[in-house]
Coordinates of C-alpha atoms in Angstrom, one line a residue:
X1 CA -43.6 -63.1 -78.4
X2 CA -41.8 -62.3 -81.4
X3 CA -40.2 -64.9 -83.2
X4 CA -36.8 -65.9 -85.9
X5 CA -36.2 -68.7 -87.4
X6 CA -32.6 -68.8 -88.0
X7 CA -31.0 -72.1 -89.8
X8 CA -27.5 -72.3 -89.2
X9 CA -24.5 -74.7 -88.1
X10 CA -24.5 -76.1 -84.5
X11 CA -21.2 -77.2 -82.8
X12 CA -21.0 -78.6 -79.4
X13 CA -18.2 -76.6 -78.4
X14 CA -18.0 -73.1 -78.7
X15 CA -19.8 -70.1 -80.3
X16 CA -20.4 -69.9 -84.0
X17 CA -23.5 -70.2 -86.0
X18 CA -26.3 -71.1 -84.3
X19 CA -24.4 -70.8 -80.8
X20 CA -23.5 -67.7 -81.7
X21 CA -26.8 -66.2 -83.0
X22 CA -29.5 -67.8 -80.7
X23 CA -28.7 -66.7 -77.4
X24 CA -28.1 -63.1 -78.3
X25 CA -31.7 -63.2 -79.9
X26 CA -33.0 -64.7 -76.8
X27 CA -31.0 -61.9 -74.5
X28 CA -32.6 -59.6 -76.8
X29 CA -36.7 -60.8 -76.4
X30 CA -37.1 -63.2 -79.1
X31 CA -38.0 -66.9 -79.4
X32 CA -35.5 -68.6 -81.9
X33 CA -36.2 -71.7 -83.4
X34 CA -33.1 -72.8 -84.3
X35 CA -32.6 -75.4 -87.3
X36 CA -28.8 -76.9 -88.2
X37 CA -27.1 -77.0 -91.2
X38 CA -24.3 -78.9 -89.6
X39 CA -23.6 -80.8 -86.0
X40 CA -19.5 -80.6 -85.8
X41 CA -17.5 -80.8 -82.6
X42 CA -16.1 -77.5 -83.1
X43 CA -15.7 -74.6 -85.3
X44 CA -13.4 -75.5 -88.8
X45 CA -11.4 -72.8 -87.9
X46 CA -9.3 -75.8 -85.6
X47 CA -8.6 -77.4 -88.3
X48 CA -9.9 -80.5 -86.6
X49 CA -13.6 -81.7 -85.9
X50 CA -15.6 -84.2 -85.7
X51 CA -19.5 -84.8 -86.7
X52 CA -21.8 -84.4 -90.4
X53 CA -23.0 -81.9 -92.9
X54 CA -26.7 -82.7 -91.9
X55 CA -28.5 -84.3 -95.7
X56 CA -31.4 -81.5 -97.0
X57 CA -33.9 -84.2 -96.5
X58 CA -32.9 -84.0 -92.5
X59 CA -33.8 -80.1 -92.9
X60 CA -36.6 -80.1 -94.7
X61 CA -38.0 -82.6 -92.1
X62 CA -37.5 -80.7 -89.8
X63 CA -38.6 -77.5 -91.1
X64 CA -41.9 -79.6 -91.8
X65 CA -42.0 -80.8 -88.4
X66 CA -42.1 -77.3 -86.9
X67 CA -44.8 -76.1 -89.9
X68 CA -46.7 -78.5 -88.8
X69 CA -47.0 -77.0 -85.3
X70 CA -47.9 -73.6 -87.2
X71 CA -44.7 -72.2 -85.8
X72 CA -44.0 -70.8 -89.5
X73 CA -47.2 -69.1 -89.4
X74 CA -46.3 -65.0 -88.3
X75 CA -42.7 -65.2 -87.9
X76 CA -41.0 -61.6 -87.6
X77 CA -37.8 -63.0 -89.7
X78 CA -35.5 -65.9 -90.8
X79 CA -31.9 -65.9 -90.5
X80 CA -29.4 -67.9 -92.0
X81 CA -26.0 -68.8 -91.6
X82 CA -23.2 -71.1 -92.7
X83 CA -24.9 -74.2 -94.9
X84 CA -22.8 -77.2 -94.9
X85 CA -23.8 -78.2 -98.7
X86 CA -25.2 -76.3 -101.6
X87 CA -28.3 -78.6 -101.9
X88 CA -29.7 -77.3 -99.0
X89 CA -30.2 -74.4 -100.8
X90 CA -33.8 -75.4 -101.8
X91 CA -34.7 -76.1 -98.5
X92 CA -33.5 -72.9 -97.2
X93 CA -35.5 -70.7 -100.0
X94 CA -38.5 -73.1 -99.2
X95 CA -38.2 -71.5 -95.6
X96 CA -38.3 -68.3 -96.1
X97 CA -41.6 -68.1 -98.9
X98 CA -43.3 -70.2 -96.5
X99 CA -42.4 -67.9 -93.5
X100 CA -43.5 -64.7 -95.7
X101 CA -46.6 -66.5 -97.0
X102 CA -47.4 -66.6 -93.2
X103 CA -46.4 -62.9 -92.8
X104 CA -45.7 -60.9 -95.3
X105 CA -43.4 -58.2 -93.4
X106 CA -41.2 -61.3 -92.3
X107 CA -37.6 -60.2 -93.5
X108 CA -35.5 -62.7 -94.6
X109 CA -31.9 -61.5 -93.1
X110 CA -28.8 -63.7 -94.9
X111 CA -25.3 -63.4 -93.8
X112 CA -24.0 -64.9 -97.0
X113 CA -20.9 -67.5 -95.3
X114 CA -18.3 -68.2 -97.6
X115 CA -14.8 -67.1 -96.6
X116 CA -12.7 -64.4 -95.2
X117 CA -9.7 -62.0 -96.1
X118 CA -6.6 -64.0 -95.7
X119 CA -8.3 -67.5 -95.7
X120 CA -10.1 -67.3 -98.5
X121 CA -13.4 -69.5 -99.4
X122 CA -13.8 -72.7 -96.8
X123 CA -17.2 -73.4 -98.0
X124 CA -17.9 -76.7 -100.1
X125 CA -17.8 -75.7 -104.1
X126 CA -21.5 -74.4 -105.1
X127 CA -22.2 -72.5 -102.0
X128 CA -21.1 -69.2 -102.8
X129 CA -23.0 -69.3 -106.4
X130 CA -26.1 -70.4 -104.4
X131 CA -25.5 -67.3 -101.9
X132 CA -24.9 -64.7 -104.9
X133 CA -27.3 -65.7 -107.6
X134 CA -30.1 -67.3 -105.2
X135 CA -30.3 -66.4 -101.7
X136 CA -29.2 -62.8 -102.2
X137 CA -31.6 -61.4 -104.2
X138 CA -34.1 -62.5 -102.2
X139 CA -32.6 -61.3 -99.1
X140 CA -34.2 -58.4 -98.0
X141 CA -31.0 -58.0 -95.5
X142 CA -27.3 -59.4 -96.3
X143 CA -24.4 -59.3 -93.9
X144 CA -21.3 -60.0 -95.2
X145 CA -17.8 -59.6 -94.9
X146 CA -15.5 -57.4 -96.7
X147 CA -14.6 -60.8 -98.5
X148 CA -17.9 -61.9 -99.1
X149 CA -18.9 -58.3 -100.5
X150 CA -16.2 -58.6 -102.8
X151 CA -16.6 -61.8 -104.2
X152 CA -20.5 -60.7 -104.4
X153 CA -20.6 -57.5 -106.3
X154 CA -16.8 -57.9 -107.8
X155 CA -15.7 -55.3 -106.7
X156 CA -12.6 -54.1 -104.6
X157 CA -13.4 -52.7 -101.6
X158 CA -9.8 -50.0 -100.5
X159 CA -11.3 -47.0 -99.1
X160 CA -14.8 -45.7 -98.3
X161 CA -15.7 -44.4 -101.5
X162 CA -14.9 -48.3 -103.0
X163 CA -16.9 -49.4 -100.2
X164 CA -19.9 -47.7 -101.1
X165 CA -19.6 -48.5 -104.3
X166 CA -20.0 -52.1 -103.4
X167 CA -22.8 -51.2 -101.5
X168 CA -25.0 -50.2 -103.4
X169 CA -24.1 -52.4 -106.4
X170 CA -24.9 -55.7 -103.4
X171 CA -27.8 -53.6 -103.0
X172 CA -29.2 -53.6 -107.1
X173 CA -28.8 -57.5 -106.6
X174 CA -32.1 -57.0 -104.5
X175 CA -31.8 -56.7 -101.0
X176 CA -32.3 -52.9 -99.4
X177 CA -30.0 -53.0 -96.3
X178 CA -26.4 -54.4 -96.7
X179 CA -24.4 -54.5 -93.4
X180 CA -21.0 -54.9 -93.7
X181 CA -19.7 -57.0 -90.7
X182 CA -16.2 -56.1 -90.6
X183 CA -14.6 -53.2 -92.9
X184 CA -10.6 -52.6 -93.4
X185 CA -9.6 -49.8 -95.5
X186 CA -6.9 -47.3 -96.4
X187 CA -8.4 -44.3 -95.5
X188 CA -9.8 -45.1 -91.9
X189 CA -7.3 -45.6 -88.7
X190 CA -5.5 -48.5 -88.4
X191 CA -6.7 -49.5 -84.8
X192 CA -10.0 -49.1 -85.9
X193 CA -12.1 -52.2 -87.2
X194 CA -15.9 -50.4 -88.7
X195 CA -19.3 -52.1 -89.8
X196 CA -20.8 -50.0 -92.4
X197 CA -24.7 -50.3 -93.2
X198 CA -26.0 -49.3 -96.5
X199 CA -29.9 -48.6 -96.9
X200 CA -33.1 -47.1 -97.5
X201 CA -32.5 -44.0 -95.3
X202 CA -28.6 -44.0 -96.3
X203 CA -25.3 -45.0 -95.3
X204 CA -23.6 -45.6 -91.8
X205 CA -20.8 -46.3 -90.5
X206 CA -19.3 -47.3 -87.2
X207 CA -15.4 -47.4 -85.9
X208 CA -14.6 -49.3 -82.6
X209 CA -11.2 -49.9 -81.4
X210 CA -9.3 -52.7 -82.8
X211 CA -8.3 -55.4 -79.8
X212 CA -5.6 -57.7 -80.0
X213 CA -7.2 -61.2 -80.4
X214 CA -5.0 -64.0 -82.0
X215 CA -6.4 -65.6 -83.5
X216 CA -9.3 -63.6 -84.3
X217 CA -12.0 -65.7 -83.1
X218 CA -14.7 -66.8 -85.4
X219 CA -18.4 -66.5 -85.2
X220 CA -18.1 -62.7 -84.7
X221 CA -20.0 -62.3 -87.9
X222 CA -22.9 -64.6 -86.9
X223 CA -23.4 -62.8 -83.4
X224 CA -23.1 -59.5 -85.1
X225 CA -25.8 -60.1 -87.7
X226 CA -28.3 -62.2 -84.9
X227 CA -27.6 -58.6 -82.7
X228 CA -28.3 -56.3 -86.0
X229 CA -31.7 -58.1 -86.6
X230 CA -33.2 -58.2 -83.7
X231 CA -32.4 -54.9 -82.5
X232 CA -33.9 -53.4 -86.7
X233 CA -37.1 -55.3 -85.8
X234 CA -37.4 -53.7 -82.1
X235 CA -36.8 -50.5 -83.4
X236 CA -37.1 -50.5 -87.1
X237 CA -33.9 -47.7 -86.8
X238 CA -31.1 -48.9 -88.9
X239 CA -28.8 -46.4 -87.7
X240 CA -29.7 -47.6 -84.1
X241 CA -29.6 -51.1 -84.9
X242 CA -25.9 -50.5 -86.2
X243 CA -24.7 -48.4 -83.5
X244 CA -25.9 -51.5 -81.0
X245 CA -24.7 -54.2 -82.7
X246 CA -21.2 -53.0 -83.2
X247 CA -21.4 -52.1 -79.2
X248 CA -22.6 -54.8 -78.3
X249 CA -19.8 -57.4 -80.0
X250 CA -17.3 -55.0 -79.2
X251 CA -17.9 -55.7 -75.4
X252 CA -17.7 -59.6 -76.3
X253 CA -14.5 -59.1 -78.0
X254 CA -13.1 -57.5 -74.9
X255 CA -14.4 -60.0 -72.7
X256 CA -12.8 -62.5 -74.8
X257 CA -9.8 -60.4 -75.0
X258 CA -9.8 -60.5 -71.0
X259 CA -10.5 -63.9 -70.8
X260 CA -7.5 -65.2 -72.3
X261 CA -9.8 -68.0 -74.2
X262 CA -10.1 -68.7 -78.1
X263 CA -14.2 -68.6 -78.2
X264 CA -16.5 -66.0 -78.2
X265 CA -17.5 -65.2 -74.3
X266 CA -20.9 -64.5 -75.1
X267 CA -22.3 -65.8 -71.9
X268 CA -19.7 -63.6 -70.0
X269 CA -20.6 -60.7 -71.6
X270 CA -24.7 -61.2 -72.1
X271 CA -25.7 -58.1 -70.1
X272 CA -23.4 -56.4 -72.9
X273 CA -25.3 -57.6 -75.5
X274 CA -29.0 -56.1 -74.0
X275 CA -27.4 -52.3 -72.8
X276 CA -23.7 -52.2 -74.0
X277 CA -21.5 -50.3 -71.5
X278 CA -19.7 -48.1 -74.5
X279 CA -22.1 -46.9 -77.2
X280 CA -20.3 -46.0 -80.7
X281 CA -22.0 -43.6 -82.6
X282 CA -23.3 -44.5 -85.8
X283 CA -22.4 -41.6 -88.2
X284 CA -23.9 -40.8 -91.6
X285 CA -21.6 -40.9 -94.2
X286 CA -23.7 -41.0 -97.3

């Protein structure tokens, strides 16, 4: 059984973080030991909850809890998500050595949360320093958000070219695949939404239609990067990893879309997320 550890936030309702990430791995053949940053009600995006930033020493005993069961030992990959608190960001790191001490072709896969276009940053002050000058360089992938790129490489992402760009400067910080989750620009379509991925073998992009969700619901980038992952270690195809991903939360959005709800139908749409209905092409573009 191929395993991920992916530490993340947990809410009780809905589908972001953890929610979002560990059933799609399951759906897709992989155990996931899941680990919480945070145990909230609901998503921030209410502007209301309820529950706690979980304290690093919480983390780190559990982490050493599920060491001790050699569950660390041959791990295919570690995720990680939103952290409620910069001082977790030790604990974190201390994850993913130990995991590639026990199997050095682990990847260490880090969607870098810290804010979105229009919002801005909602993480607590320290957290995006930790993602850009710790956590990313020793990502081997990164997932962020056309925000998040931004704010990581400093620069402005308008059109493709800038894109790129931005790319490959995320990608002299240290990791070799950069997936952006959700790219707007000038020169594309404007009912088009695209997740370019920037790697070894080249660049990729692909265009989905843009659905009308309001408001957009959160946790897209979470399932999005939990897809990407496990579908790069199946196949070890980035292109093909891409092309499903994008698919596959393309067919959540429209069930959420036809649902009429605010949260992510992921369980509506699970068979999506295995053999998406629509494939989108991933095409080369550098």
């Amino acid at each position: 059984m191929r395993t991920i550890l992916t530490i993340q936030s947990h809410v009780a309702f809905g589908h972001v973080g953890n929610r979002a990430a560990v059933f799609p791995l399951e759906r897709l053949g992989f155990d996931a030991i899941a680990v919480n940053t945070v145990q909230f009600s609901n998503h921030t995006g209410y502007g209301a909850w309820t529950g706690m930033v979980l304290p690093p020493d919480h983390i780190a005993d559990v982490l050493n809890g599920v060491e001790a069961r050699g569950a660390l030992d041959g791990l295919h990959a570690v995720l990680t998500g939103y952290m409620g608190d910069a001082t977790l960001g030790d604990v974190v790191l201390s994850a993913v050595a130990r995991a590639k001490q026990g199997n050095r072709d682990a990847l260490y896969c880090c969607d870098p949360v810290m804010g979105d276009v229009g919002r801005g940053f909602f993480v607590r002050p320290g957290i995006p320093e930790f993602f850009r000058d710790r956590a990313v360089p020793q990502a081997d992938i990164i997932t962020p958000n056309q925000f998040e790129l931004e704010y990581l490489t400093g620069h402005t992402v308008t059109d493709l070219a800038s894109a790129l760009a931005a790319t490959r400067a995320a990608r002299s910080l240290g990791p070799r695949w950069v997936m952006v989750t959700s790219l707007t620009r000038a020169d594309a379509p404007a009912d088009r939404i695209e997740v370019l991925l920037d790697g070894p073998d080249g660049a990729f992009l692909v265009a989905t239609p843009r659905l009308d969700l309001t408001p957009p619901p959160s946790g897209a980038g979470d399932c999005v990067a939990a897809l990407f992952l496990a579908k790069f270690l199946e196949t070890g195809d980035g292109a093909l990893a891409l092309s499903h991903a994008a698919s596959a939360v393309y067919a959540v959005f429209k069930a959420t879309r036809d649902s009429g709800q605010r949260e992510l139908q992921i369980i509506a749409a699970q068979d999506q997320l295995v053999r998406p209905d629509q494939l989108f092409p991933a095409d080369r573009v550098s």
